[in-house]
mmCIF file of C-alpha atoms and ligand atoms in Angstrom:
data_model
loop_
_atom_site.group_PDB
_atom_site.id
_atom_site.type_symbol
_atom_site.label_atom_id
_atom_site.label_comp_id
_atom_site.label_asym_id
_atom_site.label_seq_id
_atom_site.Cartn_x
_atom_site.Cartn_y
_atom_site.Cartn_z
ATOM 1 C CA MET A 1 142.112 119.655 125.979
ATOM 2 C CA GLN A 2 139.772 122.602 125.661
ATOM 3 C CA LYS A 3 136.341 122.082 127.225
ATOM 4 C CA SER A 4 133.786 121.914 124.289
ATOM 5 C CA ASN A 5 131.684 124.705 125.468
ATOM 6 C CA VAL A 6 134.556 127.304 125.671
ATOM 7 C CA ILE A 7 134.670 129.771 122.769
ATOM 8 C CA LEU A 8 137.913 131.510 122.324
ATOM 9 C CA PRO A 9 138.918 134.508 120.407
ATOM 10 C CA SER A 10 138.987 134.295 116.653
ATOM 11 C CA GLN A 11 135.876 132.222 116.995
ATOM 12 C CA THR A 12 132.518 134.068 116.083
ATOM 13 C CA ILE A 13 129.858 135.462 118.355
ATOM 14 C CA GLY A 14 126.412 136.176 116.798
ATOM 15 C CA ILE A 15 124.230 138.875 118.266
ATOM 16 C CA ILE A 16 120.547 139.217 117.585
ATOM 17 C CA GLY A 17 119.745 142.955 117.661
ATOM 18 C CA GLY A 18 121.876 145.810 116.445
ATOM 19 C CA GLY A 19 121.141 148.591 118.795
ATOM 20 C CA GLN A 20 123.503 150.133 121.395
ATOM 21 C CA LEU A 21 123.569 147.150 123.650
ATOM 22 C CA GLY A 22 124.638 144.955 120.790
ATOM 23 C CA ARG A 23 127.135 147.601 119.815
ATOM 24 C CA MET A 24 128.730 147.747 123.237
ATOM 25 C CA MET A 25 128.693 143.914 123.453
ATOM 26 C CA ALA A 26 130.503 143.713 120.124
ATOM 27 C CA ILE A 27 133.182 146.353 121.154
ATOM 28 C CA ALA A 28 133.943 144.116 124.281
ATOM 29 C CA ALA A 29 134.240 141.167 122.103
ATOM 30 C CA LYS A 30 136.324 142.830 119.517
ATOM 31 C CA TYR A 31 138.762 144.055 122.231
ATOM 32 C CA MET A 32 139.166 140.300 123.129
ATOM 33 C CA GLY A 33 139.631 139.265 119.488
ATOM 34 C CA TYR A 34 136.364 137.673 118.678
ATOM 35 C CA GLN A 35 134.685 137.864 115.297
ATOM 36 C CA VAL A 36 131.133 139.354 115.483
ATOM 37 C CA VAL A 37 128.219 138.923 113.198
ATOM 38 C CA VAL A 38 124.957 140.684 113.926
ATOM 39 C CA LEU A 39 121.446 140.218 112.690
ATOM 40 C CA ASP A 40 119.348 143.257 112.360
ATOM 41 C CA PRO A 41 116.894 144.614 109.675
ATOM 42 C CA THR A 42 118.374 148.130 109.449
ATOM 43 C CA PRO A 43 121.494 148.307 107.261
ATOM 44 C CA ASN A 44 124.591 149.900 109.008
ATOM 45 C CA CYS A 45 122.785 149.731 112.511
ATOM 46 C CA PRO A 46 124.801 150.785 115.572
ATOM 47 C CA THR A 47 126.140 147.181 116.037
ATOM 48 C CA ALA A 48 127.093 146.523 112.520
ATOM 49 C CA GLN A 49 129.348 149.640 112.426
ATOM 50 C CA VAL A 50 131.656 147.795 114.741
ATOM 51 C CA ALA A 51 130.930 144.144 113.815
ATOM 52 C CA ASP A 52 132.657 142.022 111.097
ATOM 53 C CA GLN A 53 129.445 141.231 109.313
ATOM 54 C CA GLN A 54 125.760 141.937 109.279
ATOM 55 C CA ILE A 55 122.872 139.771 108.167
ATOM 56 C CA THR A 56 120.220 142.345 107.224
ATOM 57 C CA ALA A 57 116.916 140.639 107.888
ATOM 58 C CA ALA A 58 113.874 140.624 110.319
ATOM 59 C CA TYR A 59 114.749 139.266 113.765
ATOM 60 C CA ALA A 60 112.019 136.492 113.324
ATOM 61 C CA ASP A 61 113.157 135.551 109.894
ATOM 62 C CA LEU A 62 114.014 131.811 110.493
ATOM 63 C CA GLU A 63 116.204 131.439 107.560
ATOM 64 C CA ALA A 64 118.242 134.319 108.680
ATOM 65 C CA ILE A 65 118.406 133.081 112.245
ATOM 66 C CA LYS A 66 119.680 129.709 110.689
ATOM 67 C CA ALA A 67 122.238 131.689 108.627
ATOM 68 C CA LEU A 68 123.373 133.539 111.880
ATOM 69 C CA THR A 69 123.595 130.282 113.891
ATOM 70 C CA ALA A 70 125.639 128.589 110.997
ATOM 71 C CA GLU A 71 128.095 131.631 110.946
ATOM 72 C CA SER A 72 128.378 131.669 114.753
ATOM 73 C CA ASP A 73 130.086 129.527 117.348
ATOM 74 C CA VAL A 74 127.733 131.125 120.089
ATOM 75 C CA VAL A 75 124.745 133.366 119.714
ATOM 76 C CA THR A 76 123.519 135.974 122.162
ATOM 77 C CA TYR A 77 120.758 138.541 122.166
ATOM 78 C CA GLU A 78 120.601 142.391 123.096
ATOM 79 C CA PHE A 79 116.916 142.476 123.792
ATOM 80 C CA GLU A 80 114.209 140.237 125.255
ATOM 81 C CA ASN A 81 111.680 140.225 122.586
ATOM 82 C CA VAL A 82 113.472 137.529 120.622
ATOM 83 C CA ASP A 83 111.111 135.348 118.713
ATOM 84 C CA LEU A 84 110.763 132.113 120.845
ATOM 85 C CA GLU A 85 110.808 129.769 117.921
ATOM 86 C CA ALA A 86 114.005 131.349 116.710
ATOM 87 C CA ALA A 87 115.624 131.033 120.236
ATOM 88 C CA ALA A 88 114.546 127.389 120.352
ATOM 89 C CA LEU A 89 116.160 126.751 117.054
ATOM 90 C CA ILE A 90 119.535 128.180 118.083
ATOM 91 C CA GLU A 91 119.298 126.434 121.537
ATOM 92 C CA ALA A 92 118.751 123.061 119.618
ATOM 93 C CA GLU A 93 122.040 123.608 117.961
ATOM 94 C CA GLY A 94 123.754 124.045 121.399
ATOM 95 C CA LYS A 95 124.745 127.519 120.594
ATOM 96 C CA LEU A 96 122.454 129.600 122.973
ATOM 97 C CA PRO A 97 124.020 129.375 126.374
ATOM 98 C CA GLN A 98 121.542 131.844 127.719
ATOM 99 C CA GLY A 99 118.733 129.716 126.716
ATOM 100 C CA ALA A 100 115.192 130.552 125.613
ATOM 101 C CA GLU A 101 113.582 130.289 129.065
ATOM 102 C CA PRO A 102 114.648 133.715 130.342
ATOM 103 C CA LEU A 103 113.287 135.080 127.197
ATOM 104 C CA ALA A 104 109.746 133.430 127.629
ATOM 105 C CA VAL A 105 109.716 134.810 131.267
ATOM 106 C CA THR A 106 110.901 138.353 130.720
ATOM 107 C CA GLN A 107 108.715 138.881 127.635
ATOM 108 C CA ASN A 108 105.707 138.541 129.734
ATOM 109 C CA ARG A 109 104.958 140.584 132.836
ATOM 110 C CA GLU A 110 102.635 137.922 134.213
ATOM 111 C CA LYS A 111 105.150 135.135 133.991
ATOM 112 C CA GLU A 112 107.743 137.390 135.490
ATOM 113 C CA LYS A 113 105.638 138.374 138.451
ATOM 114 C CA GLN A 114 104.527 134.722 138.950
ATOM 115 C CA LEU A 115 108.043 133.582 139.135
ATOM 116 C CA MET A 116 108.931 136.271 141.693
ATOM 117 C CA LYS A 117 105.907 135.276 143.721
ATOM 118 C CA ARG A 118 106.702 131.551 143.490
ATOM 119 C CA LEU A 119 110.244 132.168 144.752
ATOM 120 C CA GLY A 120 108.787 134.205 147.636
ATOM 121 C CA LEU A 121 110.385 137.456 146.584
ATOM 122 C CA PRO A 122 108.791 140.755 147.734
ATOM 123 C CA VAL A 123 106.589 142.229 145.031
ATOM 124 C CA SER A 124 103.814 144.881 144.993
ATOM 125 C CA PRO A 125 100.430 143.146 145.046
ATOM 126 C CA PHE A 126 99.014 142.626 141.582
ATOM 127 C CA VAL A 127 96.216 141.062 139.632
ATOM 128 C CA ILE A 128 96.074 139.866 135.943
ATOM 129 C CA VAL A 129 93.301 140.870 133.589
ATOM 130 C CA HIS A 130 92.510 139.929 129.986
ATOM 131 C CA ASN A 131 89.767 142.336 129.084
ATOM 132 C CA GLY A 132 87.785 145.317 130.224
ATOM 133 C CA SER A 133 85.205 143.381 132.205
ATOM 134 C CA GLU A 134 87.803 141.448 134.162
ATOM 135 C CA CYS A 135 89.499 144.797 134.909
ATOM 136 C CA ARG A 136 86.281 146.289 136.152
ATOM 137 C CA GLU A 137 85.956 143.316 138.541
ATOM 138 C CA ALA A 138 89.677 143.528 139.574
ATOM 139 C CA LEU A 139 89.536 147.218 140.482
ATOM 140 C CA ASN A 140 87.092 146.417 143.273
ATOM 141 C CA ASP A 141 90.006 144.479 145.065
ATOM 142 C CA ILE A 142 93.005 146.823 144.294
ATOM 143 C CA SER A 143 93.648 150.006 146.235
ATOM 144 C CA PHE A 144 94.591 153.212 144.529
ATOM 145 C CA PRO A 145 97.050 154.605 143.471
ATOM 146 C CA SER A 146 98.048 151.714 141.214
ATOM 147 C CA VAL A 147 99.151 151.224 137.719
ATOM 148 C CA ILE A 148 98.009 149.020 134.730
ATOM 149 C CA LYS A 149 100.579 147.762 132.264
ATOM 150 C CA THR A 150 100.362 145.634 129.214
ATOM 151 C CA CYS A 151 101.845 142.197 130.038
ATOM 152 C CA ARG A 152 103.769 142.245 126.610
ATOM 153 C CA GLY A 153 105.846 144.735 124.687
ATOM 154 C CA GLY A 154 105.925 147.724 126.948
ATOM 155 C CA TYR A 155 109.137 149.647 127.598
ATOM 156 C CA ASP A 156 110.384 153.145 128.614
ATOM 157 C CA GLY A 157 106.822 153.744 130.109
ATOM 158 C CA LYS A 158 105.061 152.800 127.034
ATOM 159 C CA GLY A 159 102.092 150.489 127.578
ATOM 160 C CA GLN A 160 101.172 151.682 131.079
ATOM 161 C CA LEU A 161 98.770 154.009 132.819
ATOM 162 C CA LYS A 162 98.975 155.309 136.358
ATOM 163 C CA LEU A 163 95.613 155.043 138.144
ATOM 164 C CA ALA A 164 95.619 157.927 140.787
ATOM 165 C CA GLY A 165 92.245 157.149 142.079
ATOM 166 C CA PRO A 166 88.690 155.776 141.517
ATOM 167 C CA GLU A 167 88.237 158.635 138.881
ATOM 168 C CA ASP A 168 90.624 156.643 136.669
ATOM 169 C CA ARG A 169 88.531 153.484 136.702
ATOM 170 C CA GLU A 170 87.006 154.026 133.340
ATOM 171 C CA ALA A 171 90.331 154.856 131.683
ATOM 172 C CA ALA A 172 91.756 151.641 133.081
ATOM 173 C CA ILE A 173 88.855 149.621 131.780
ATOM 174 C CA ALA A 174 89.425 151.209 128.309
ATOM 175 C CA PHE A 175 93.010 150.453 128.507
ATOM 176 C CA ALA A 176 92.449 146.752 129.373
ATOM 177 C CA GLU A 177 89.788 146.480 126.655
ATOM 178 C CA ALA A 178 92.214 147.957 124.051
ATOM 179 C CA ASN A 179 95.289 146.040 125.135
ATOM 180 C CA GLY A 180 93.988 142.606 126.419
ATOM 181 C CA HIS A 181 96.435 140.797 128.655
ATOM 182 C CA CYS A 182 97.397 143.444 131.462
ATOM 183 C CA ILE A 183 98.630 143.468 134.984
ATOM 184 C CA ILE A 184 97.311 145.916 137.603
ATOM 185 C CA GLU A 185 99.916 146.682 140.461
ATOM 186 C CA SER A 186 99.588 148.681 143.634
ATOM 187 C CA TRP A 187 101.705 151.805 143.321
ATOM 188 C CA VAL A 188 104.822 151.547 145.593
ATOM 189 C CA THR A 189 105.739 154.744 147.432
ATOM 190 C CA PHE A 190 109.509 154.258 147.146
ATOM 191 C CA ASP A 191 112.619 156.305 148.327
ATOM 192 C CA LYS A 192 114.831 155.145 145.495
ATOM 193 C CA GLU A 193 114.729 153.118 142.344
ATOM 194 C CA VAL A 194 117.697 150.839 142.007
ATOM 195 C CA SER A 195 119.036 148.149 139.719
ATOM 196 C CA VAL A 196 121.261 145.082 140.250
ATOM 197 C CA VAL A 197 123.257 144.122 137.146
ATOM 198 C CA PHE A 198 125.022 140.834 137.534
ATOM 199 C CA THR A 199 126.604 138.080 135.402
ATOM 200 C CA ARG A 200 126.218 134.365 135.981
ATOM 201 C CA SER A 201 128.644 131.999 134.449
ATOM 202 C CA GLN A 202 127.888 128.570 132.868
ATOM 203 C CA THR A 203 129.020 126.901 136.105
ATOM 204 C CA GLY A 204 126.600 129.053 138.164
ATOM 205 C CA ASP A 205 129.260 131.529 139.561
ATOM 206 C CA ILE A 206 127.652 134.937 140.131
ATOM 207 C CA GLN A 207 129.350 138.280 140.045
ATOM 208 C CA PHE A 208 127.475 141.432 141.173
ATOM 209 C CA PHE A 209 128.254 144.904 139.883
ATOM 210 C CA PRO A 210 127.766 147.753 142.505
ATOM 211 C CA LEU A 211 124.116 148.578 142.998
ATOM 212 C CA ALA A 212 123.077 151.337 140.739
ATOM 213 C CA GLU A 213 120.480 154.143 141.607
ATOM 214 C CA ASN A 214 118.325 155.363 138.910
ATOM 215 C CA GLU A 215 116.328 158.355 138.213
ATOM 216 C CA HIS A 216 113.773 158.390 135.386
ATOM 217 C CA ARG A 217 112.395 161.365 133.529
ATOM 218 C CA ASP A 218 109.190 160.776 131.419
ATOM 219 C CA HIS A 219 109.628 157.110 132.155
ATOM 220 C CA ILE A 220 112.996 157.105 130.461
ATOM 221 C CA LEU A 221 116.125 156.489 132.450
ATOM 222 C CA HIS A 222 117.812 159.767 132.890
ATOM 223 C CA GLN A 223 120.595 159.303 135.405
ATOM 224 C CA THR A 224 122.402 156.440 137.102
ATOM 225 C CA THR A 225 124.540 156.811 140.246
ATOM 226 C CA ALA A 226 126.841 154.065 141.282
ATOM 227 C CA PRO A 227 127.247 152.819 144.008
ATOM 228 C CA ALA A 228 123.630 153.357 145.080
ATOM 229 C CA SER A 229 123.303 155.037 148.543
ATOM 230 C CA VAL A 230 121.421 152.067 150.411
ATOM 231 C CA SER A 231 122.278 150.206 153.591
ATOM 232 C CA LYS A 232 124.346 146.984 153.484
ATOM 233 C CA ARG A 233 121.212 144.990 154.541
ATOM 234 C CA VAL A 234 119.202 146.359 151.509
ATOM 235 C CA GLU A 235 122.096 145.547 149.271
ATOM 236 C CA GLU A 236 122.359 141.956 150.622
ATOM 237 C CA LYS A 237 118.593 141.550 150.334
ATOM 238 C CA ILE A 238 118.705 142.556 146.712
ATOM 239 C CA GLN A 239 121.696 140.335 145.945
ATOM 240 C CA ALA A 240 119.843 137.312 147.584
ATOM 241 C CA CYS A 241 116.823 138.081 145.299
ATOM 242 C CA ALA A 242 119.129 138.136 142.209
ATOM 243 C CA LYS A 243 120.808 135.023 143.198
ATOM 244 C CA GLN A 244 117.446 133.147 143.672
ATOM 245 C CA ILE A 245 116.286 134.386 140.226
ATOM 246 C CA GLY A 246 119.713 133.491 138.604
ATOM 247 C CA ASP A 247 119.573 130.039 140.002
ATOM 248 C CA ALA A 248 115.825 129.503 139.207
ATOM 249 C CA LEU A 249 116.269 130.429 135.577
ATOM 250 C CA ASN A 250 119.741 128.996 135.315
ATOM 251 C CA ILE A 251 120.812 132.461 133.763
ATOM 252 C CA VAL A 252 123.974 132.653 131.760
ATOM 253 C CA GLY A 253 125.369 136.056 130.946
ATOM 254 C CA THR A 254 124.527 139.563 132.265
ATOM 255 C CA PHE A 255 121.076 140.007 133.824
ATOM 256 C CA THR A 256 119.381 142.997 135.312
ATOM 257 C CA ILE A 257 116.719 143.388 137.999
ATOM 258 C CA GLU A 258 115.040 146.606 138.705
ATOM 259 C CA LEU A 259 113.645 147.305 142.198
ATOM 260 C CA PHE A 260 112.067 149.888 144.423
ATOM 261 C CA VAL A 261 113.554 150.690 147.851
ATOM 262 C CA SER A 262 111.321 151.972 150.610
ATOM 263 C CA GLY A 263 113.187 152.386 153.847
ATOM 264 C CA GLU A 264 114.703 148.949 154.475
ATOM 265 C CA ASP A 265 112.043 147.231 152.382
ATOM 266 C CA ILE A 266 112.432 146.214 148.717
ATOM 267 C CA TYR A 267 110.038 145.418 146.024
ATOM 268 C CA VAL A 268 111.175 143.637 142.874
ATOM 269 C CA ASN A 269 109.717 145.425 139.696
ATOM 270 C CA GLU A 270 111.032 143.979 136.583
ATOM 271 C CA MET A 271 113.941 142.240 134.960
ATOM 272 C CA ALA A 272 115.893 142.108 131.582
ATOM 273 C CA PRO A 273 117.900 139.141 130.535
ATOM 274 C CA ARG A 274 120.752 141.147 129.099
ATOM 275 C CA PRO A 275 123.035 144.080 129.874
ATOM 276 C CA HIS A 276 121.184 147.075 130.864
ATOM 277 C CA ASN A 277 121.202 150.980 130.360
ATOM 278 C CA SER A 278 121.777 151.296 134.123
ATOM 279 C CA GLY A 279 124.987 149.284 133.856
ATOM 280 C CA HIS A 280 126.687 151.494 131.263
ATOM 281 C CA TYR A 281 128.750 153.198 133.954
ATOM 282 C CA THR A 282 130.628 149.808 134.508
ATOM 283 C CA ILE A 283 132.599 150.568 131.215
ATOM 284 C CA GLU A 284 134.726 153.276 133.075
ATOM 285 C CA ALA A 285 134.010 152.639 136.697
ATOM 286 C CA CYS A 286 134.825 148.974 137.051
ATOM 287 C CA ASN A 287 137.740 146.689 136.226
ATOM 288 C CA ILE A 288 135.399 144.902 133.781
ATOM 289 C CA SER A 289 132.222 146.138 132.154
ATOM 290 C CA GLN A 290 128.784 144.390 132.097
ATOM 291 C CA PHE A 291 129.527 143.802 128.439
ATOM 292 C CA GLY A 292 132.980 142.263 128.907
ATOM 293 C CA GLN A 293 131.647 140.066 131.584
ATOM 294 C CA HIS A 294 128.749 138.974 129.440
ATOM 295 C CA ILE A 295 131.023 137.927 126.567
ATOM 296 C CA ARG A 296 133.026 135.963 129.160
ATOM 297 C CA ALA A 297 130.012 134.142 130.468
ATOM 298 C CA ILE A 298 128.492 133.245 127.080
ATOM 299 C CA CYS A 299 131.921 132.071 125.971
ATOM 300 C CA GLY A 300 132.109 129.556 128.806
ATOM 301 C CA LEU A 301 135.130 131.696 130.392
ATOM 302 C CA PRO A 302 135.446 132.136 134.211
ATOM 303 C CA LEU A 303 134.102 135.422 135.404
ATOM 304 C CA MET A 304 136.346 138.170 136.799
ATOM 305 C CA ASP A 305 136.024 139.380 140.334
ATOM 306 C CA ILE A 306 134.321 142.811 140.141
ATOM 307 C CA LYS A 307 135.970 145.929 141.498
ATOM 308 C CA LEU A 308 134.609 149.404 141.501
ATOM 309 C CA LEU A 309 137.409 151.565 140.459
ATOM 310 C CA GLN A 310 135.785 154.932 141.065
ATOM 311 C CA PRO A 311 132.190 156.111 141.776
ATOM 312 C CA ALA A 312 130.236 157.216 138.528
ATOM 313 C CA ILE A 313 127.225 159.106 137.341
ATOM 314 C CA MET A 314 125.830 158.147 133.960
ATOM 315 C CA LEU A 315 123.444 160.465 132.063
ATOM 316 C CA ASN A 316 121.622 159.474 128.976
ATOM 317 C CA ILE A 317 121.893 161.490 125.865
ATOM 318 C CA LEU A 318 118.578 161.507 124.028
ATOM 319 C CA GLY A 319 117.840 163.103 120.545
ATOM 320 C CA ASP A 320 116.947 166.345 122.557
ATOM 321 C CA THR A 321 120.349 166.637 124.168
ATOM 322 C CA LEU A 322 122.568 165.357 121.468
ATOM 323 C CA GLU A 323 123.936 168.586 120.387
ATOM 324 C CA THR A 324 124.788 169.644 123.984
ATOM 325 C CA ALA A 325 126.554 166.348 124.484
ATOM 326 C CA LYS A 326 128.674 167.007 121.367
ATOM 327 C CA LYS A 327 129.492 170.528 122.841
ATOM 328 C CA VAL A 328 130.473 168.890 126.132
ATOM 329 C CA LEU A 329 132.838 166.598 124.393
ATOM 330 C CA ALA A 330 134.399 169.514 122.448
ATOM 331 C CA ASP A 331 134.611 171.868 125.404
ATOM 332 C CA HIS A 332 135.579 169.781 128.418
ATOM 333 C CA THR A 333 138.191 167.439 129.749
ATOM 334 C CA PHE A 334 135.698 165.236 131.685
ATOM 335 C CA GLY A 335 132.615 163.168 130.977
ATOM 336 C CA HIS A 336 133.170 159.991 128.849
ATOM 337 C CA VAL A 337 130.881 160.625 125.836
ATOM 338 C CA HIS A 338 129.653 157.487 124.012
ATOM 339 C CA LEU A 339 127.512 158.105 120.898
ATOM 340 C CA TYR A 340 125.781 154.996 119.251
ATOM 341 C CA GLY A 341 125.916 155.930 115.558
ATOM 342 C CA LYS A 342 122.215 156.179 115.184
ATOM 343 C CA GLU A 343 121.465 158.077 111.960
ATOM 344 C CA GLU A 344 118.303 159.853 113.065
ATOM 345 C CA ALA A 345 118.096 161.897 116.383
ATOM 346 C CA LYS A 346 114.469 161.860 117.272
ATOM 347 C CA PRO A 347 113.344 163.506 120.574
ATOM 348 C CA LYS A 348 113.350 160.809 123.494
ATOM 349 C CA ARG A 349 115.422 158.386 121.394
ATOM 350 C CA LYS A 350 118.480 157.165 123.228
ATOM 351 C CA MET A 351 121.439 158.618 121.115
ATOM 352 C CA GLY A 352 124.191 157.904 123.579
ATOM 353 C CA HIS A 353 125.319 158.457 127.150
ATOM 354 C CA VAL A 354 127.980 160.268 129.107
ATOM 355 C CA THR A 355 129.661 158.897 132.249
ATOM 356 C CA PHE A 356 131.444 160.957 134.767
ATOM 357 C CA VAL A 357 133.947 159.249 137.222
ATOM 358 C CA ALA A 358 135.869 160.876 140.142
ATOM 359 C CA ASN A 359 137.163 160.069 143.526
ATOM 360 C CA THR A 360 133.791 160.977 145.060
ATOM 361 C CA ILE A 361 130.268 161.529 144.115
ATOM 362 C CA ASP A 362 130.570 165.165 145.298
ATOM 363 C CA GLU A 363 133.431 165.687 143.036
ATOM 364 C CA ILE A 364 131.343 164.335 140.060
ATOM 365 C CA LYS A 365 128.556 166.685 140.864
ATOM 366 C CA GLN A 366 131.023 169.503 140.770
ATOM 367 C CA GLN A 367 131.868 168.359 137.192
ATOM 368 C CA GLN A 368 128.076 168.212 136.413
ATOM 369 C CA ASP A 369 127.427 171.757 137.836
ATOM 370 C CA ILE A 370 130.194 173.130 135.499
ATOM 371 C CA LEU A 371 128.376 171.460 132.621
ATOM 372 C CA LYS A 372 125.049 172.684 133.611
ATOM 373 C CA GLU A 373 126.200 176.307 132.883
ATOM 374 C CA ASP A 374 126.598 175.244 129.228
ATOM 375 C CA ILE A 375 123.438 173.536 128.908
HETATM 376 P P1 LIG B 401 108.363 149.614 134.369
HETATM 377 O O1 LIG B 401 108.032 149.663 132.916
HETATM 378 O O2 LIG B 401 107.612 148.479 135.051
HETATM 379 O O3 LIG B 401 109.898 149.631 134.721
HETATM 380 O O4 LIG B 401 107.866 150.995 134.840
HETATM 381 C C1 LIG B 401 108.473 152.275 134.548
HETATM 382 C C2 LIG B 401 108.544 153.229 135.689
HETATM 383 O O5 LIG B 401 107.256 153.423 136.258
HETATM 384 C C3 LIG B 401 109.249 152.549 136.953
HETATM 385 O O6 LIG B 401 110.623 152.775 136.683
HETATM 386 C C4 LIG B 401 108.642 153.349 138.129
HETATM 387 O O7 LIG B 401 109.214 154.685 138.061
HETATM 388 C C5 LIG B 401 107.341 153.584 137.687
HETATM 389 N N1 LIG B 401 106.564 152.352 138.221
HETATM 390 C C6 LIG B 401 106.225 151.205 137.606
HETATM 391 N N2 LIG B 401 105.504 150.485 138.354
HETATM 392 C C7 LIG B 401 105.349 151.040 139.606
HETATM 393 C C8 LIG B 401 104.800 150.751 140.924
HETATM 394 N N3 LIG B 401 104.106 149.548 140.974
HETATM 395 N N4 LIG B 401 104.841 151.481 141.840
HETATM 396 C C9 LIG B 401 105.531 152.747 141.653
HETATM 397 N N5 LIG B 401 106.173 153.113 140.448
HETATM 398 C C10 LIG B 401 106.099 152.217 139.479
#
């Protein structure tokens, strides 16, 4: 007899959100033989192009959520800002193994940091403020440099302001007055930014992908190198943090934690309850991708043991670099180009990515050097 929570191919997976992460989840699911239905307001969105069906409606449209739930045997999400009422509705139907709780925590930087603190994880000192006058007060106790961030809705560096020194006090106060609920954190002088992407099964098994080292440009992920060059001890500390968070939130599916590394010290920065841009390299570099493992987890299947087949470097393709990426695809025999099928190429918009794999990171850098002559 099949266990009741096991969803097998030809059954249907519903995805809330039709961007690139949903698309890559859908591709992994289609490889395995699942049916896919996506909910997204934009007709022919990136995920709809590879799914069986699209429900074209706003994410928070509860009638559409009910229709998605009725069509699906299991539902997942590709972003954290899912309407909590909608998530609760799907959970009540027993079709949201990831649960609503990880959403509630990761939608809110205060809840996220309080959870980390409660678990005793290393975080940069922070204070929470709700308006300009609380911010004025708080700045007496926090050292510069620091950064003020909105507790909700920020991504890719939007909704945050670096505070270099006391000269930025008034700008911080104005920021808090305009945005309300904010967090002010001490600035961490780090050697590296890394992320740990892992998948947790419905029975609590955790599988870690190799640690990724990330370089941002203009607050947007530019390049990921895997495996990250950190000591075994740092890697173990990071995996221990991830396990604590995974168990505390009873995570199911692929989950990501971003951290700063300074010497042998680590600081947990933020987390995402889903596959992540810094895990795209797993598609070519590992025996199973972050998306394939996610589908296994939400469908109640046992997770695969993860193996790194080759080191990798992933570069994001933004609206600005789309034409160059197409040229790379046409002119070279290396670099796995993924384009997401977005209609409009705006500057800074993520249009795709390219992953280079080889026997060593040095070999990959040689490939990149050849490309640079073209760029
Ligand atoms: P976040 O949205 O929190 O991921 O912040 C975006 C980027 O800003 C991070 O990837 C870091 O490069 C930088 N950043 C954010 N918070 C801090 C911090 N407390 N110390 C140093 N750098 C930070």
